[in-house]
GROMACS .gro file of C-alpha atoms in nm:
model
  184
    1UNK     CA    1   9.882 -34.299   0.425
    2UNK     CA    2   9.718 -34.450   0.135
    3UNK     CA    3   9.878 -34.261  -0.135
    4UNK     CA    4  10.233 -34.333   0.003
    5UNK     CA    5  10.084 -34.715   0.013
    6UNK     CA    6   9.958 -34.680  -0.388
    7UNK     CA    7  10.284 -34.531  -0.486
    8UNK     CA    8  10.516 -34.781  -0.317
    9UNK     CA    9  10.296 -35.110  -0.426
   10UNK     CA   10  10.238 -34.974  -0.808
   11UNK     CA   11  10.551 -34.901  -0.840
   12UNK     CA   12  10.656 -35.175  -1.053
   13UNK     CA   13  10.353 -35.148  -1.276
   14UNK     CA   14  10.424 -34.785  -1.335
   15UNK     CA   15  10.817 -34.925  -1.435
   16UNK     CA   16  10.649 -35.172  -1.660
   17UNK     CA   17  10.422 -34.930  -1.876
   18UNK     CA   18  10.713 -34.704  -1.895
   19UNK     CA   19  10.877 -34.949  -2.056
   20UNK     CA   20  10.660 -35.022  -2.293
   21UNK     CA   21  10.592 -34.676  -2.396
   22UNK     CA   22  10.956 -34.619  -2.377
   23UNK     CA   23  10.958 -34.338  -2.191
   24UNK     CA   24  11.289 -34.313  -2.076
   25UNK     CA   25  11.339 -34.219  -2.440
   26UNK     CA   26  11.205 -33.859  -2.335
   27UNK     CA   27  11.529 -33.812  -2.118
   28UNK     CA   28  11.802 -33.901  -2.366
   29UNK     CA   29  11.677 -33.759  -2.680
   30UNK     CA   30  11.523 -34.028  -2.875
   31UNK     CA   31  11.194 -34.042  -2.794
   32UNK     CA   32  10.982 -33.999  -3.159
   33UNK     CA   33  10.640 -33.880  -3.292
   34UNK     CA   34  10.583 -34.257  -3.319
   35UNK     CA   35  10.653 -34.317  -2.909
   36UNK     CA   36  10.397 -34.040  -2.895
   37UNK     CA   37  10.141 -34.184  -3.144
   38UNK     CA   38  10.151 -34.501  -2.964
   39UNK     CA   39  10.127 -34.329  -2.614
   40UNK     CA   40   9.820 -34.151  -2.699
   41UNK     CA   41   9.676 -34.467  -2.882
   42UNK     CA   42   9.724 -34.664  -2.588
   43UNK     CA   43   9.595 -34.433  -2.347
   44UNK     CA   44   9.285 -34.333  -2.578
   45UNK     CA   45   9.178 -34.715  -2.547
   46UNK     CA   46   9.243 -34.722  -2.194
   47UNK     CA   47   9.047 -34.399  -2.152
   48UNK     CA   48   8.716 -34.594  -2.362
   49UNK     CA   49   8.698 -34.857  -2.107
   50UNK     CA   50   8.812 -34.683  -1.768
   51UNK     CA   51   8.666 -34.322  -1.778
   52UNK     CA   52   8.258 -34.405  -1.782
   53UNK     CA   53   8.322 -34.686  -1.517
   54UNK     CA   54   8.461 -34.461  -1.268
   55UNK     CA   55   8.244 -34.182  -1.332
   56UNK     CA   56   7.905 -34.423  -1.244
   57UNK     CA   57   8.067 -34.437  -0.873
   58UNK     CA   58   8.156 -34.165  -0.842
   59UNK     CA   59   7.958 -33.945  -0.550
   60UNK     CA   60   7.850 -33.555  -0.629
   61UNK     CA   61   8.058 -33.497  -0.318
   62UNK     CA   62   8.334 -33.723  -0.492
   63UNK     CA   63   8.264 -33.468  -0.802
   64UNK     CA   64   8.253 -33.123  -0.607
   65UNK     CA   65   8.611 -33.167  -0.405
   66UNK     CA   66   8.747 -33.264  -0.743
   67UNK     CA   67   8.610 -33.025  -0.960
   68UNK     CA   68   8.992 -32.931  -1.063
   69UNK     CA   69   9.012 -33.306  -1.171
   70UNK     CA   70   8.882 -33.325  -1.565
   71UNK     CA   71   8.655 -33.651  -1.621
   72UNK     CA   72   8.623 -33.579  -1.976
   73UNK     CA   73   9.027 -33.709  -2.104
   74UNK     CA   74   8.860 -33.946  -2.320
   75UNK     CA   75   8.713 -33.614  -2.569
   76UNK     CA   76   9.063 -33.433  -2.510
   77UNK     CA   77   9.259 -33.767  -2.635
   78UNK     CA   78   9.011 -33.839  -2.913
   79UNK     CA   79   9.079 -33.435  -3.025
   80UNK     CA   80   9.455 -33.504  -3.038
   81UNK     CA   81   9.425 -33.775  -3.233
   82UNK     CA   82   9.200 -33.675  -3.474
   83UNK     CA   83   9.413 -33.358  -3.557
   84UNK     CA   84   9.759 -33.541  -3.573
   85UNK     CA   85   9.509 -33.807  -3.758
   86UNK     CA   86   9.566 -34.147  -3.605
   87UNK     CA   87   9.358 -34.462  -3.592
   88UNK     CA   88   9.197 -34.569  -3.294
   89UNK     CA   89   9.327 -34.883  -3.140
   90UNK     CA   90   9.055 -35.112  -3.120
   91UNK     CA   91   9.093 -35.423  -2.810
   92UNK     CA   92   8.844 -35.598  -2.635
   93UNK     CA   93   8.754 -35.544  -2.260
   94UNK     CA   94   8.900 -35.702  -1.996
   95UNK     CA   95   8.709 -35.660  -1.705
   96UNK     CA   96   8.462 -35.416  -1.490
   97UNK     CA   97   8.517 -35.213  -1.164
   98UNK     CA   98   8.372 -35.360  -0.921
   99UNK     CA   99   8.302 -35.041  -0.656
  100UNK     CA  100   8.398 -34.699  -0.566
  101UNK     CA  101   8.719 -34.759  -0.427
  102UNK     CA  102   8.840 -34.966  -0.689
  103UNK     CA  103   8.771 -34.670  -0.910
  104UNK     CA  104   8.910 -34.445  -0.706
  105UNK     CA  105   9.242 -34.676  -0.764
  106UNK     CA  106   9.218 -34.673  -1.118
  107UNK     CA  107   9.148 -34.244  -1.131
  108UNK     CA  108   9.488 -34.265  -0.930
  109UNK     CA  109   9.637 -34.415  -1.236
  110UNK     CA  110   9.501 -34.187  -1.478
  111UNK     CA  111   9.584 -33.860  -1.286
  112UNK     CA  112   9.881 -33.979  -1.180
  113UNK     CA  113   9.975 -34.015  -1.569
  114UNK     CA  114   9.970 -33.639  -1.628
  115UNK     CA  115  10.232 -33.584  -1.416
  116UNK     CA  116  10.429 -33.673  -1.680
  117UNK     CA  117  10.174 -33.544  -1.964
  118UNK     CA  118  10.323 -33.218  -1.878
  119UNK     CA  119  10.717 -33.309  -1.934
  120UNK     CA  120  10.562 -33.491  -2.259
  121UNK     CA  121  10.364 -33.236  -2.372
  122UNK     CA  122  10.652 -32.975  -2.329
  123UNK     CA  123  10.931 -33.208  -2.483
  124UNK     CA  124  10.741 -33.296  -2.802
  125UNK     CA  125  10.677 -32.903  -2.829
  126UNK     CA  126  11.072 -32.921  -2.961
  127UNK     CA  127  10.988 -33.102  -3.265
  128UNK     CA  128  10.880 -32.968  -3.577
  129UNK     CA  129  10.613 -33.206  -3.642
  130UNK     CA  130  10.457 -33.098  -3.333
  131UNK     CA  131  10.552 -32.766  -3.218
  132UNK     CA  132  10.234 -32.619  -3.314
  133UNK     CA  133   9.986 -32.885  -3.221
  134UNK     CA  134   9.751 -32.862  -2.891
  135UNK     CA  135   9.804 -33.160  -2.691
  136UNK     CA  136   9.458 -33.136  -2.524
  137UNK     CA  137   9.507 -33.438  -2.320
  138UNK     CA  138   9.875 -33.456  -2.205
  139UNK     CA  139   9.952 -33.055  -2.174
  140UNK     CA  140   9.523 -32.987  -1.992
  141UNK     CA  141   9.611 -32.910  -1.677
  142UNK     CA  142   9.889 -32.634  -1.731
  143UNK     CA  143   9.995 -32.451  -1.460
  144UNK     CA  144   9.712 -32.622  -1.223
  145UNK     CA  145   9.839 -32.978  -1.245
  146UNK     CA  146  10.025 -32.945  -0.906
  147UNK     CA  147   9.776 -32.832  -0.710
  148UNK     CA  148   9.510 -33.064  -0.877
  149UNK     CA  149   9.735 -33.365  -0.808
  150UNK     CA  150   9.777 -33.259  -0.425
  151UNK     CA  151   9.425 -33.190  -0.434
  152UNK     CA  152   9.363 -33.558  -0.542
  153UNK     CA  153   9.595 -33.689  -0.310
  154UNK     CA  154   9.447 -33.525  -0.025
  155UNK     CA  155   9.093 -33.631  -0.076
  156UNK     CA  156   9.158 -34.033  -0.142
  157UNK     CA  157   9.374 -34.031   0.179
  158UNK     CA  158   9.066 -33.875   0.371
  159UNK     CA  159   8.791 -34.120   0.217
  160UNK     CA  160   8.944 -34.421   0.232
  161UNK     CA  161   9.134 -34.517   0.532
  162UNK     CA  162   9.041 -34.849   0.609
  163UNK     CA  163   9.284 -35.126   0.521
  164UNK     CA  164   8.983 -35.325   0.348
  165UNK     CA  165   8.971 -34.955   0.162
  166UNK     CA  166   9.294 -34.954   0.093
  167UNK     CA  167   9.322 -35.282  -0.069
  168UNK     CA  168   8.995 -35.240  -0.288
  169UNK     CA  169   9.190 -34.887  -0.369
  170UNK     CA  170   9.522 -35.088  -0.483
  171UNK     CA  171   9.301 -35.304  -0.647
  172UNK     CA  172   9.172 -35.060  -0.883
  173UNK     CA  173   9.535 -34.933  -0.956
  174UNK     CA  174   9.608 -35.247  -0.999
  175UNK     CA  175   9.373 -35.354  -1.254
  176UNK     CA  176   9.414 -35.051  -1.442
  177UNK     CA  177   9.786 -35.051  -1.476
  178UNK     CA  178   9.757 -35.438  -1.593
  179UNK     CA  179   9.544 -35.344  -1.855
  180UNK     CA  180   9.771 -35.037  -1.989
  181UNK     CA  181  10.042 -35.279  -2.011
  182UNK     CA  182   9.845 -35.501  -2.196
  183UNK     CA  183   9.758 -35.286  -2.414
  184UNK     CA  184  10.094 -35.167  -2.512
   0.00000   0.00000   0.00000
């Protein structure tokens, strides 16, 4: 299955933006407003370049079974950081998608993020900086994130089952995960 494929071959991307964020800091306490303000910094700039790109290929059927999926992070992110006002980061592009499954890899990526949004978003509630701020990107999805993810899931490993569609798919992770560690 591709998603079993993405998970296992991104895996040490995934470890290597989670160390950069330090997010293990979440799990022992010592994760800060800063860790935050640098996650949502990071992810806002990754948001400017990735989020238009996928949308131009995506299909209206691509659009209709994901209706649950939200293509507009990039005005959720830019709301959080505006109200806990932080500067934008500002880096240059690195490259372009080069076709739907490739985008398709990088949406993985971004959906696949909120998965932990959620434990962020309910975490930071603790502090008293932050206990009464919205987190309109990482806390969106509420209560529908699980079946949105599954949702996800589901579809990729029904459109692209070829192993020339699988690799384009990867490819698009792959890219996308390089360029979140970069800009960390």
């Amino acid at each position: 299955m591709l998603t079993d494929y993405l998970k296992e071959n991104t895996a040490i991307y995934h470890d290597k933006i989670e160390a950069k964020l330090e997010s293990n800091k979440l799990f022992n306490g010592s994760f800060s407003e800063n860790n935050y303000y640098k996650m949502l910094q990071v992810n806002h700039i990754f948001l400017k370049f990735y989020e238009d790109a996928i949308k131009n290929f995506l299909t209206e059927k691509d659009k209709d079974i994901l209706s649950q999926v939200n293509f507009d992070k990039l005005k959720l992110i830019e709301k959080d950081l505006k109200e806990l006002e932080i500067n934008e980061l500002d880096l240059p592009k690195s490259f372009e998608l080069q076709n739907r499954a490739e985008a398709f890899g990088a949406l993985y990526v971004i959906e696949g993020s909120m998965l932990g949004g959620n434990v962020i978003a309910k975490t930071l509630k603790k502090y008293p900086d932050l206990e009464h701020k919205s987190f309109n990107y990482f806390g969106h999805y509420g209560e529908k994130l699980g079946k949105s993810w599954k949702t996800f899931l589901s579809y990729i490993n029904e459109e692209f089952t070829t192993e020339t569609e699988k690799k384009e798919v990867f490819t698009g992770a792959k890219k996308a995960y390089e360029d979140l560690i970069n800009f960390a």
